[in-house]
mmCIF file of C-alpha atoms in Angstrom:
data_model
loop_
_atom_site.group_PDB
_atom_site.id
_atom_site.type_symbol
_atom_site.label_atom_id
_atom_site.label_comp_id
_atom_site.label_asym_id
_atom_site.label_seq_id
_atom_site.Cartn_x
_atom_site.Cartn_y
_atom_site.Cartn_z
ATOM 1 C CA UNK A 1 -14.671 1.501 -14.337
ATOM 2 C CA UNK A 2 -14.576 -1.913 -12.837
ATOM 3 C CA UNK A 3 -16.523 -1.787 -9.746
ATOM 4 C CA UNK A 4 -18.093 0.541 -7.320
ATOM 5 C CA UNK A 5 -16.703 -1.176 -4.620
ATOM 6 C CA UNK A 6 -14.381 -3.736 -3.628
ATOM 7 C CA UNK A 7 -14.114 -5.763 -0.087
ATOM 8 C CA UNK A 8 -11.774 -8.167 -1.657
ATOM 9 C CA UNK A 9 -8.867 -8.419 -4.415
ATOM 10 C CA UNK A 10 -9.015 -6.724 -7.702
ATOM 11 C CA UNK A 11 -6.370 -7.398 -9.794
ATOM 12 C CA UNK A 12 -4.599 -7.029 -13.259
ATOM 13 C CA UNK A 13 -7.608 -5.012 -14.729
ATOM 14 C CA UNK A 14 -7.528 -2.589 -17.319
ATOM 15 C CA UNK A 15 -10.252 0.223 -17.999
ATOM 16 C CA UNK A 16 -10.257 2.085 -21.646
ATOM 17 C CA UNK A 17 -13.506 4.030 -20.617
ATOM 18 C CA UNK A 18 -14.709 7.515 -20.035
ATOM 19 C CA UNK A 19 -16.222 7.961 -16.497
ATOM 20 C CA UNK A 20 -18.591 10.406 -15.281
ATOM 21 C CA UNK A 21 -18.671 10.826 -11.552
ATOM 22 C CA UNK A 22 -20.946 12.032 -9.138
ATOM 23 C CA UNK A 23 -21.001 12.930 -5.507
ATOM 24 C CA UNK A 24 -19.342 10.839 -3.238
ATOM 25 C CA UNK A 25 -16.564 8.074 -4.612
ATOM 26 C CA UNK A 26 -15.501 7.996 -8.420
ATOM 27 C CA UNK A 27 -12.366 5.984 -10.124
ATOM 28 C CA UNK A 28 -11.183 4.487 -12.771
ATOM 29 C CA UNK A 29 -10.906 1.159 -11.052
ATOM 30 C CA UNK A 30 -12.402 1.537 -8.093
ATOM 31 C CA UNK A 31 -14.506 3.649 -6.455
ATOM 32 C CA UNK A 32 -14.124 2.957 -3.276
ATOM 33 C CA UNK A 33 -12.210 0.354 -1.102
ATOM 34 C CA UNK A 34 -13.478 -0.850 2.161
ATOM 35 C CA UNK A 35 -11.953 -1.624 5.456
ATOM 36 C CA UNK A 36 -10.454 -5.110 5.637
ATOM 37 C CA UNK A 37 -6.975 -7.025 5.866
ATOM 38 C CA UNK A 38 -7.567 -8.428 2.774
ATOM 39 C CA UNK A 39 -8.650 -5.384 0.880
ATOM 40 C CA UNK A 40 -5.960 -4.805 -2.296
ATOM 41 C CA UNK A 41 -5.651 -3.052 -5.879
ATOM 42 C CA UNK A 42 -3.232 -4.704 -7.991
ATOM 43 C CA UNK A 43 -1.390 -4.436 -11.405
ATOM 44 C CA UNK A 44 -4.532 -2.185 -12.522
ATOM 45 C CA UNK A 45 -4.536 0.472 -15.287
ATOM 46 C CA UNK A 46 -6.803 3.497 -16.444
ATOM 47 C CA UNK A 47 -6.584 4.375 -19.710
ATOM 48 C CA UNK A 48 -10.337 6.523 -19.646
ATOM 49 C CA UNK A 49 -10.379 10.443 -18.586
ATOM 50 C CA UNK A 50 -12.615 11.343 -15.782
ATOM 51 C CA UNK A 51 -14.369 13.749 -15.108
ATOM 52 C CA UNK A 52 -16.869 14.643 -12.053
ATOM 53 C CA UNK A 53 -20.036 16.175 -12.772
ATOM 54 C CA UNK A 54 -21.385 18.383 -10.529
ATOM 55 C CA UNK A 55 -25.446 18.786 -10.277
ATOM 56 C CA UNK A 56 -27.892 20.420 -8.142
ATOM 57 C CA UNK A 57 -28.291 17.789 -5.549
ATOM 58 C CA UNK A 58 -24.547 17.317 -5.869
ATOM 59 C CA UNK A 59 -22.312 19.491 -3.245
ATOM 60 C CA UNK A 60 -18.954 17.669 -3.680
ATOM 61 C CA UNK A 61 -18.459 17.993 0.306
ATOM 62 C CA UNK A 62 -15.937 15.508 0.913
ATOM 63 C CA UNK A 63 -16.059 13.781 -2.436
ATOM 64 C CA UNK A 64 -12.952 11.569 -3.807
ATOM 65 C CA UNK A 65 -12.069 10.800 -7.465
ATOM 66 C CA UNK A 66 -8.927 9.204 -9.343
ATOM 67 C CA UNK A 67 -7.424 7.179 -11.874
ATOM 68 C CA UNK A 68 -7.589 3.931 -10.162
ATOM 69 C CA UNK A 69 -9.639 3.886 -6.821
ATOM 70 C CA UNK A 70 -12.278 6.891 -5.366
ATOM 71 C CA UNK A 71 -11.443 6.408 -2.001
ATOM 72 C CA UNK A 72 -8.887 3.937 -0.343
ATOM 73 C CA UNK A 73 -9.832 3.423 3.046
ATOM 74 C CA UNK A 74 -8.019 1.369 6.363
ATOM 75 C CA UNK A 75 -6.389 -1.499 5.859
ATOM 76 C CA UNK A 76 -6.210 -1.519 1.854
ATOM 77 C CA UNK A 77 -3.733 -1.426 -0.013
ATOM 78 C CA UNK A 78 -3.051 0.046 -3.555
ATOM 79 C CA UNK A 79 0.132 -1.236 -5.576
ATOM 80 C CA UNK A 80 1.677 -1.204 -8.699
ATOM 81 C CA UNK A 81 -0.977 0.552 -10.546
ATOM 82 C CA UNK A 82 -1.016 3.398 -13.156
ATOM 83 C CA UNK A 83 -3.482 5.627 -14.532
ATOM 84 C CA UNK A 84 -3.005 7.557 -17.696
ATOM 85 C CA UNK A 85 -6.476 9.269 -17.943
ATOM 86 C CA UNK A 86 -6.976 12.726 -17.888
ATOM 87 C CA UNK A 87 -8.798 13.907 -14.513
ATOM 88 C CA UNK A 88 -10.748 16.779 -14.330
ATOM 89 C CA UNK A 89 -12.974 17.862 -11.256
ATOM 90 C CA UNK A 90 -14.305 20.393 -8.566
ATOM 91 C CA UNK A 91 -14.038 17.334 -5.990
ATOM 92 C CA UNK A 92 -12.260 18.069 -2.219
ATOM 93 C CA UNK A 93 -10.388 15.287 -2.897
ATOM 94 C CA UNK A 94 -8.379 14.548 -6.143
ATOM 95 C CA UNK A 95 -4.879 12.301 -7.557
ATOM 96 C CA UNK A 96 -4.081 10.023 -9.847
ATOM 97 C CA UNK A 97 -4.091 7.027 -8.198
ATOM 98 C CA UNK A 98 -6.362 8.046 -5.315
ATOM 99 C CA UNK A 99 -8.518 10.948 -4.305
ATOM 100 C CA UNK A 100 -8.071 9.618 -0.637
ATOM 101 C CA UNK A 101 -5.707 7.188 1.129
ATOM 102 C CA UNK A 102 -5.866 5.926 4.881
ATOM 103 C CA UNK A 103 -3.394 3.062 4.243
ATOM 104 C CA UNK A 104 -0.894 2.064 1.306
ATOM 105 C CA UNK A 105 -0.443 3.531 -2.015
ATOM 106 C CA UNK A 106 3.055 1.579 -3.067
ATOM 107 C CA UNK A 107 4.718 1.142 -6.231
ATOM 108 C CA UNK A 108 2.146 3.285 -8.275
ATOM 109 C CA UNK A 109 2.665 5.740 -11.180
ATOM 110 C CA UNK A 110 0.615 8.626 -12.778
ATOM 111 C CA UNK A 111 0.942 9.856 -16.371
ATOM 112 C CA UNK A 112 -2.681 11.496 -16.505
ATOM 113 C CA UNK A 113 -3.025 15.375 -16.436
ATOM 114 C CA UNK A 114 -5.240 16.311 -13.117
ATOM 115 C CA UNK A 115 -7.531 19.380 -13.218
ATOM 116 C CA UNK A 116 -9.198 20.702 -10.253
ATOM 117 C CA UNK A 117 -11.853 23.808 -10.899
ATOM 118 C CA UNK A 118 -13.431 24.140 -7.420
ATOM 119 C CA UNK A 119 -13.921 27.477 -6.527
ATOM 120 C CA UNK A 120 -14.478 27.753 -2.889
ATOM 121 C CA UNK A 121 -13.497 25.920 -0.141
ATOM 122 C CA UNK A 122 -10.457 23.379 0.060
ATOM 123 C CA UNK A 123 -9.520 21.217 -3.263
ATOM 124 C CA UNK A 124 -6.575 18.588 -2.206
ATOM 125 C CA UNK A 125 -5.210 17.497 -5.333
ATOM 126 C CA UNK A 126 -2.164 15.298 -5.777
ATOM 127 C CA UNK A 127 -0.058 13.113 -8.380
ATOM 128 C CA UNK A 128 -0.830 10.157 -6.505
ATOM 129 C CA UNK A 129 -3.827 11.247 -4.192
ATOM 130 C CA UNK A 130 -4.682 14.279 -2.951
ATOM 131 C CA UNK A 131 -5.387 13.733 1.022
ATOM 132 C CA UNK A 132 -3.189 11.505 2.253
ATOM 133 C CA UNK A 133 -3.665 9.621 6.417
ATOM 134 C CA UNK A 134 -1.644 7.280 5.589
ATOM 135 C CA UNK A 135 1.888 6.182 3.409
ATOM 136 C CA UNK A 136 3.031 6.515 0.096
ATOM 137 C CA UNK A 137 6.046 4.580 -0.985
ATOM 138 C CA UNK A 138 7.738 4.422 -4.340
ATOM 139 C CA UNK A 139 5.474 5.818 -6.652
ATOM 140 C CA UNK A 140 6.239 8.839 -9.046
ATOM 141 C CA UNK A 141 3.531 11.411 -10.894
ATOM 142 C CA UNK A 142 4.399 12.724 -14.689
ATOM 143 C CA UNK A 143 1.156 14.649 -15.233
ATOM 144 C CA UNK A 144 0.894 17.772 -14.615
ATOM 145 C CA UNK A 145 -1.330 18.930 -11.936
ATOM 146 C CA UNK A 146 -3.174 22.307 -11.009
ATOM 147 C CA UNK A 147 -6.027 23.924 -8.706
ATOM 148 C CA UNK A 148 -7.336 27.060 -9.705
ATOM 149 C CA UNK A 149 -4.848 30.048 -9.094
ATOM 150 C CA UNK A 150 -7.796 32.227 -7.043
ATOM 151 C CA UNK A 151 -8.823 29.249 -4.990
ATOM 152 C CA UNK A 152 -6.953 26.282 -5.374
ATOM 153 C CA UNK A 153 -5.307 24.817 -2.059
ATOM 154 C CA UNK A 154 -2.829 22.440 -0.962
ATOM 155 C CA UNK A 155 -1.661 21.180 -4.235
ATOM 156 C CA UNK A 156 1.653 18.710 -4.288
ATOM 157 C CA UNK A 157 3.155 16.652 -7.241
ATOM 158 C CA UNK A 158 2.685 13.157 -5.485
ATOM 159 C CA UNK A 159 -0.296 14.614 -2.701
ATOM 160 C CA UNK A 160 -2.381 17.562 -1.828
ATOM 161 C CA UNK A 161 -2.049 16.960 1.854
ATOM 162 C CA UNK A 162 -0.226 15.166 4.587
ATOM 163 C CA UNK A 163 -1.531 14.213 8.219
ATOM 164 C CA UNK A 164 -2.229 11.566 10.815
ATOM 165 C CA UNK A 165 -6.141 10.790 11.232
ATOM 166 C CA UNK A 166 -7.944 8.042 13.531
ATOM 167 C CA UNK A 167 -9.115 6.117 10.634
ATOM 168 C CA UNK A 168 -5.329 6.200 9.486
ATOM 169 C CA UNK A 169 -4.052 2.290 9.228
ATOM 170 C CA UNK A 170 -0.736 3.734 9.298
ATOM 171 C CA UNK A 171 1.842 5.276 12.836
ATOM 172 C CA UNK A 172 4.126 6.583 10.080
ATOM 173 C CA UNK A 173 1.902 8.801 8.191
ATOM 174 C CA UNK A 174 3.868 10.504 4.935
ATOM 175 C CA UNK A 175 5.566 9.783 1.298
ATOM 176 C CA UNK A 176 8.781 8.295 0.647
ATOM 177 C CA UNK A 177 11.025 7.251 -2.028
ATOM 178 C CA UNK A 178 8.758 9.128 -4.497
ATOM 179 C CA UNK A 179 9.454 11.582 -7.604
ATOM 180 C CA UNK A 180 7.569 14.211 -9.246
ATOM 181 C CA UNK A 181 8.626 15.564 -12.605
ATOM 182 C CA UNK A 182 5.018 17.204 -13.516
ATOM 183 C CA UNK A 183 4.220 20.938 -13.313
ATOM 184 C CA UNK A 184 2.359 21.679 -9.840
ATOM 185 C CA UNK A 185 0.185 25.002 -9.373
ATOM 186 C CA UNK A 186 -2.663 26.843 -7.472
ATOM 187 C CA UNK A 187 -3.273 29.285 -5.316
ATOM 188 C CA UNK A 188 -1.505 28.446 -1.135
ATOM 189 C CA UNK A 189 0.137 25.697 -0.492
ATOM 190 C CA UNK A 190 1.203 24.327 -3.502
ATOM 191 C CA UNK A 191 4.454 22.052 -3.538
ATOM 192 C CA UNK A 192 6.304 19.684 -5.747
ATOM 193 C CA UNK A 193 6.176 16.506 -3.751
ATOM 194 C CA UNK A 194 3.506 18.028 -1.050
ATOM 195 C CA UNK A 195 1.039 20.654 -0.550
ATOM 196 C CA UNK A 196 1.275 20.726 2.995
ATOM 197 C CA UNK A 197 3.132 18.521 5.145
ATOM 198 C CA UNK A 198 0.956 18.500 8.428
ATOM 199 C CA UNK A 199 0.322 16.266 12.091
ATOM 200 C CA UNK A 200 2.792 13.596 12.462
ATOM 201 C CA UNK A 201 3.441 13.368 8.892
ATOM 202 C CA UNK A 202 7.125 13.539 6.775
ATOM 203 C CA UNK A 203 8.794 13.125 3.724
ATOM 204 C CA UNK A 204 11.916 11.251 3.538
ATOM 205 C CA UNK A 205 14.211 10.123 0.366
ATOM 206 C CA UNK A 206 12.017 12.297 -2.489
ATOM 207 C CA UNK A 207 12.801 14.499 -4.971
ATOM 208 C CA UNK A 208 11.016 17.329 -6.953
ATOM 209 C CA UNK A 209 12.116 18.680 -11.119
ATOM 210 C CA UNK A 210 8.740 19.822 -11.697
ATOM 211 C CA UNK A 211 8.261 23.793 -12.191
ATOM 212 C CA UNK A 212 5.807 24.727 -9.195
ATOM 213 C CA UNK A 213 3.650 27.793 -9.271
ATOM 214 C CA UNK A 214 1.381 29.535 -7.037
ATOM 215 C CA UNK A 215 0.767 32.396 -4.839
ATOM 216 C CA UNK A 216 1.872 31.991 -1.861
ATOM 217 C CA UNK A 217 3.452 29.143 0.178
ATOM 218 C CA UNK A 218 5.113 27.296 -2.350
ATOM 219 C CA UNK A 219 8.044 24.985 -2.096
ATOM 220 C CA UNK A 220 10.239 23.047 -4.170
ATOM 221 C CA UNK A 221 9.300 20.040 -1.702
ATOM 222 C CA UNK A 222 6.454 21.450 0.218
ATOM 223 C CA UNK A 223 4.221 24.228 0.364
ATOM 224 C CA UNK A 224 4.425 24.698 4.139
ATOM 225 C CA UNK A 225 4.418 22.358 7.485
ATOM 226 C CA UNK A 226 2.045 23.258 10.223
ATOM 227 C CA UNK A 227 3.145 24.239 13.927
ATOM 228 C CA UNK A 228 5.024 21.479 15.686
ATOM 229 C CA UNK A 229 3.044 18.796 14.662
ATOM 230 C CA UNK A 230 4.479 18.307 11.441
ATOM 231 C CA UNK A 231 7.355 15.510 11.555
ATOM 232 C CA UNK A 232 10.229 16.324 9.073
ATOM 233 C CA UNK A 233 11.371 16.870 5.620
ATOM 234 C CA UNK A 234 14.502 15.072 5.361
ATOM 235 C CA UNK A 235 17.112 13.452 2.618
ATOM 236 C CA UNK A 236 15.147 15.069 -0.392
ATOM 237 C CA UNK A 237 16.149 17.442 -3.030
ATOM 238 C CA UNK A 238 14.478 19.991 -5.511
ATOM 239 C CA UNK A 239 15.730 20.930 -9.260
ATOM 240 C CA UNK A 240 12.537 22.683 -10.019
ATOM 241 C CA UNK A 241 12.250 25.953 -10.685
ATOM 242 C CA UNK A 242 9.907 27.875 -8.234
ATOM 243 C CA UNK A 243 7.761 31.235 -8.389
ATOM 244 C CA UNK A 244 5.650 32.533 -6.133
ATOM 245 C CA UNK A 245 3.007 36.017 -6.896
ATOM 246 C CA UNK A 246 2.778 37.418 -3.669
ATOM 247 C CA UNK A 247 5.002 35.130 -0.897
ATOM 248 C CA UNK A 248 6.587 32.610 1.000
ATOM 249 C CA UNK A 249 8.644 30.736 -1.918
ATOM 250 C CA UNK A 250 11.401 28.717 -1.094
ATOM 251 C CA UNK A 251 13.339 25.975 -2.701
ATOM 252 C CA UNK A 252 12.499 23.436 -0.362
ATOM 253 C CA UNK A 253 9.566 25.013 1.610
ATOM 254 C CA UNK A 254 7.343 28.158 1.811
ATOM 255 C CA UNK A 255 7.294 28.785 5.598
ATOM 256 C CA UNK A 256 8.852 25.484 7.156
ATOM 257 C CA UNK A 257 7.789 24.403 11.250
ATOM 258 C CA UNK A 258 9.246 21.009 11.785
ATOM 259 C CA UNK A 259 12.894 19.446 11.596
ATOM 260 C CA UNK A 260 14.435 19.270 8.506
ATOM 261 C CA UNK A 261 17.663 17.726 7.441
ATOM 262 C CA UNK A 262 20.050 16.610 4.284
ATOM 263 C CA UNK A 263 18.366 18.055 1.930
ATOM 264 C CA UNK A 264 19.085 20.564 -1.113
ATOM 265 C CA UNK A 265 17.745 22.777 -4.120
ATOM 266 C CA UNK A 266 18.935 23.748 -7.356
ATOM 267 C CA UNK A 267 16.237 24.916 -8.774
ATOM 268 C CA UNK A 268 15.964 29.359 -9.378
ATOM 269 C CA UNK A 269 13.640 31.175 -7.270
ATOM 270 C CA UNK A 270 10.887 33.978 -8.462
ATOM 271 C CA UNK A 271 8.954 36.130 -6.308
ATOM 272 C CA UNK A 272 6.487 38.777 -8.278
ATOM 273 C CA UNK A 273 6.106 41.038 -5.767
ATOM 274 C CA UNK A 274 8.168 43.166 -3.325
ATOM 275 C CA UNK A 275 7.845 40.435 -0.468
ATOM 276 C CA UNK A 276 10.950 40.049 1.254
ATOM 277 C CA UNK A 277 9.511 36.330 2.406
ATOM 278 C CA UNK A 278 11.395 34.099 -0.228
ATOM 279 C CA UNK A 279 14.556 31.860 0.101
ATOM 280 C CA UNK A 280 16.990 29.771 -2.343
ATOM 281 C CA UNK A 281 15.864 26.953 1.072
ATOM 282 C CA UNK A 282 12.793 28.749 2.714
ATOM 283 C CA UNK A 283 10.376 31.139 2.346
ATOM 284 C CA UNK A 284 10.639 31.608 5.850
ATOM 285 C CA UNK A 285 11.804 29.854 9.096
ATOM 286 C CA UNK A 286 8.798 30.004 11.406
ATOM 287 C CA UNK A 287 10.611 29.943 15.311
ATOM 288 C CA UNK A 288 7.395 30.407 17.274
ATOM 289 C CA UNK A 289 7.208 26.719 15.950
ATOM 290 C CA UNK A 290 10.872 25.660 15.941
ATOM 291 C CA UNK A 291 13.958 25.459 16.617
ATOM 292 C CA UNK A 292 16.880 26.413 14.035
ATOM 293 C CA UNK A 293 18.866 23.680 15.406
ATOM 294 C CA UNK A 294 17.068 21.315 14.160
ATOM 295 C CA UNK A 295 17.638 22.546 10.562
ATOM 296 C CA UNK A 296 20.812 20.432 9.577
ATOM 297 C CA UNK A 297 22.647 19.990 6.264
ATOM 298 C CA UNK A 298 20.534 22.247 4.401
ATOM 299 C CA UNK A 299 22.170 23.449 0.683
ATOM 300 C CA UNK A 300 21.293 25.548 -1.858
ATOM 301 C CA UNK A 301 22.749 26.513 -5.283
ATOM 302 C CA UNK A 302 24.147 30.484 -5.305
ATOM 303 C CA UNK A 303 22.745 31.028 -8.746
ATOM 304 C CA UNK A 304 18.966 30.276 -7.280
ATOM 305 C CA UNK A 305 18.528 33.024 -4.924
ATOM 306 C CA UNK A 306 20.502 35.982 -3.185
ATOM 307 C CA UNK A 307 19.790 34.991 0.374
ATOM 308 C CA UNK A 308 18.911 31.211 1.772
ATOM 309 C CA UNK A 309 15.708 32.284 3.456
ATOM 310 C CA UNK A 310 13.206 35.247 3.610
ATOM 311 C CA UNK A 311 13.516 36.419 7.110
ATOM 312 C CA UNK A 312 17.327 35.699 7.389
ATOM 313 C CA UNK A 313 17.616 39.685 8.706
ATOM 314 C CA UNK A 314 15.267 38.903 11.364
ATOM 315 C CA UNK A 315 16.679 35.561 13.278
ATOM 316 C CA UNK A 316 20.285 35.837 11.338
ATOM 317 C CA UNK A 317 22.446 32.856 10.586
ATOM 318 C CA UNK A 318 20.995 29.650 10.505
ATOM 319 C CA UNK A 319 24.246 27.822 10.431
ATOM 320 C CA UNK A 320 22.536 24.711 8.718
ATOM 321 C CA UNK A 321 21.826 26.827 5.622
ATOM 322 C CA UNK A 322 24.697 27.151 3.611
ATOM 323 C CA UNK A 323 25.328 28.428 -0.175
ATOM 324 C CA UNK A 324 27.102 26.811 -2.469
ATOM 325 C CA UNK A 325 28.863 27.323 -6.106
ATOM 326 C CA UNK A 326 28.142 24.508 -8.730
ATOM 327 C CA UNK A 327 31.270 22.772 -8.217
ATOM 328 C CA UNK A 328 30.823 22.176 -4.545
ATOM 329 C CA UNK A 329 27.170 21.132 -5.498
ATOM 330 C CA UNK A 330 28.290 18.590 -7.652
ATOM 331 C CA UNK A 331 30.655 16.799 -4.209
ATOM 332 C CA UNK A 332 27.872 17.848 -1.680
ATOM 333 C CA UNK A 333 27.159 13.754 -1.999
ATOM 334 C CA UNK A 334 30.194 13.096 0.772
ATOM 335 C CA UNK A 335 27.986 16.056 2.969
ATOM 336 C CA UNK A 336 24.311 14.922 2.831
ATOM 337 C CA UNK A 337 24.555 10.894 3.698
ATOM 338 C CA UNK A 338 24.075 7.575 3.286
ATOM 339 C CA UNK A 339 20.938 8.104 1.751
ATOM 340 C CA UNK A 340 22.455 10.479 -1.476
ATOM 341 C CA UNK A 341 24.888 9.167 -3.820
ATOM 342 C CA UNK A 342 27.591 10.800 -6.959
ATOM 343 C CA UNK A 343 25.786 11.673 -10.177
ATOM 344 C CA UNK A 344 28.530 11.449 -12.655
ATOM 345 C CA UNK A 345 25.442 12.543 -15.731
ATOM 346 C CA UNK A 346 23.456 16.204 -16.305
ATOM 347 C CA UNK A 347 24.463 18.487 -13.868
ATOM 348 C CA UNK A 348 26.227 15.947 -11.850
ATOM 349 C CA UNK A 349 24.428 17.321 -8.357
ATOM 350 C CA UNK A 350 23.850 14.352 -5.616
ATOM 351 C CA UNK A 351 21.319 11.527 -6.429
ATOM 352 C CA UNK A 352 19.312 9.593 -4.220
ATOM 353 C CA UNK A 353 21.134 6.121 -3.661
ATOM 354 C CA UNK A 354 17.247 4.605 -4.868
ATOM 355 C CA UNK A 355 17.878 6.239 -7.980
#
């Protein structure tokens, strides 16, 4: 909308226009951001929908598209900008702020519905951007966001996919401080603040009020982690309600690998199927991958679900999983740390002290 691509500083820049993309990089600022130090997006909005058009030469292998920049590469940084265009796409990569990120997306908000209709293959799609190498602070996504429910995968409120990559700019790869209040759905791996949390990645001090829908792996926070590379999900809560079709639903996470700690859902679980694999916490605790130790300080409400997670009769108690009644939800504060605080409004259940 303002320029194809930017080695430089772009800043306080507002784009009312439609925009038809194409292959590669398409945004509504941006399309693409090179590598450089002094690389930045700032104080930029998209008013225009966007939409990626697809034609014969036109595969969409690897393609990026978003409200405000295509594709934001090493060592550039994205902040305080908002897009409130529609977005509507078969790209791999989609968000509302950017379709991919290797460095800094901080500060930034999206209002704009995203759409992604590719059919085969993977389609990351986010709130703020959809494949994620590198850290997202204090941002929050309104719109709601979907991938087809046949095909659509990894699919998160604030980003389609977490994980560490060589062109990464970033050692602590992951989202933090964030909120998603939008509607999240697809097909696997579909999660209010995450798709998928994968290598070396985490998400720390978020929170998730969005319904999420899918068919299997879906979490309140995350679809699923991956093996024992993923990091940890830790001081974050879910009030979302969330349903799976076939499996692996749980309140914070479908199937959940890594360390995870202080963290809570209130939000009622729905499986439509006769899959035992679903959890007011986890869909399931994968211990080829873990180990339940490292699951601390884990709550859920007793109205959600009638067991914490789905294969609780195979490895039994996981004594940081507990249930709890409203009334002890609302003075779990005191239980989950420094990082949670009292909520004396709504249902009065712990806040985030950033709140």
């Amino acid at each position: 909308g303002i320029a194809g691509r930017n080695c430089n500083i772009i800043e306080n820049c507002v784009n009312q226009g439609k925009i038809y993309g194409g292959s590669t990089q398409t945004g509504g600022i941006v399309a693409n951001c090179d590598f450089g130090n002094q690389v930045v997006v700032k104080n930029c909005k998209n008013f225009g929908n966007i939409k990626g058009i697809k034609n014969e030469e036109s595969t969409y292998i690897h393609s990026s598209i978003a409200g405000i920049v295509g594709c934001n590469f090493k060592y550039s940084i994205l902040q305080d900008n908002e897009n409130q265009g529609k977005i509507e796409s078969d790209a791999y990569a989609q968000g509302g702020i950017s379709g991919s990120n290797y460095y800094i997306i901080r500060g930034c908000n999206n209002t704009g519905e995203l759409i992604n209709t590719k059919k085969e293959g993977n389609s990351l799609v986010g709130g703020i951007t959809g494949y994620n190498f590198g850290k997202i602070e204090n941002c929050f996504n309104n719109g709601n966001v979907s991938g087809s429910m046949k095909t659509g995968l990894f699919i998160g409120g604030i980003v389609g996919c977490s994980t560490k990559a060589t062109l990464s700019g970033v050692n602590d790869v992951g989202t933090e401080n964030c909120y998603n209040t939008g509607n999240v759905s697809g097909n696997k791996y579909v999660g209010g603040i995450a798709g998928r949390v994968s290598t070396d990645a985490s998400i720390n001090s978020c929170y998730n009020i969005g319904e999420v829908l899918g068919d299997i792996c879906v979490g309140g926070v995350a679809g699923d982690t991956t093996g024992d590379t993923s990091k940890e999900i830790k001081n974050s809560y879910n009030k979302g309600n969330v349903t799976a079709n076939t499996s692996y639903v749980g309140g914070i996470v479908g199937i959940i690998r890594c360390n995870v700690e202080n963290v809570y859902n209130s939000g009622k679980i729905t499986i439509n199927s006769t899959s035992d694999r679903f959890g007011g916490t986890f869909g399931a605790v994968d211990t080829a991958f873990m180990d339940v130790s490292n699951i601390k300080n884990v709550y859920y409400l007793d109205t959600t679900c009638d067991k914490g997670y789905g294969n609780e009769s195979v490895i039994g108690n996981i004594k940081g999983v507990n249930k709890k009644t409203s009334e002890e939800m609302i003075n779990l504060f005191s239980l989950l740390g420094s990082e949670f605080k009292q909520n004396t409004e709504g249902d009065r259940y712990p806040k985030l002290k950033w709140e």
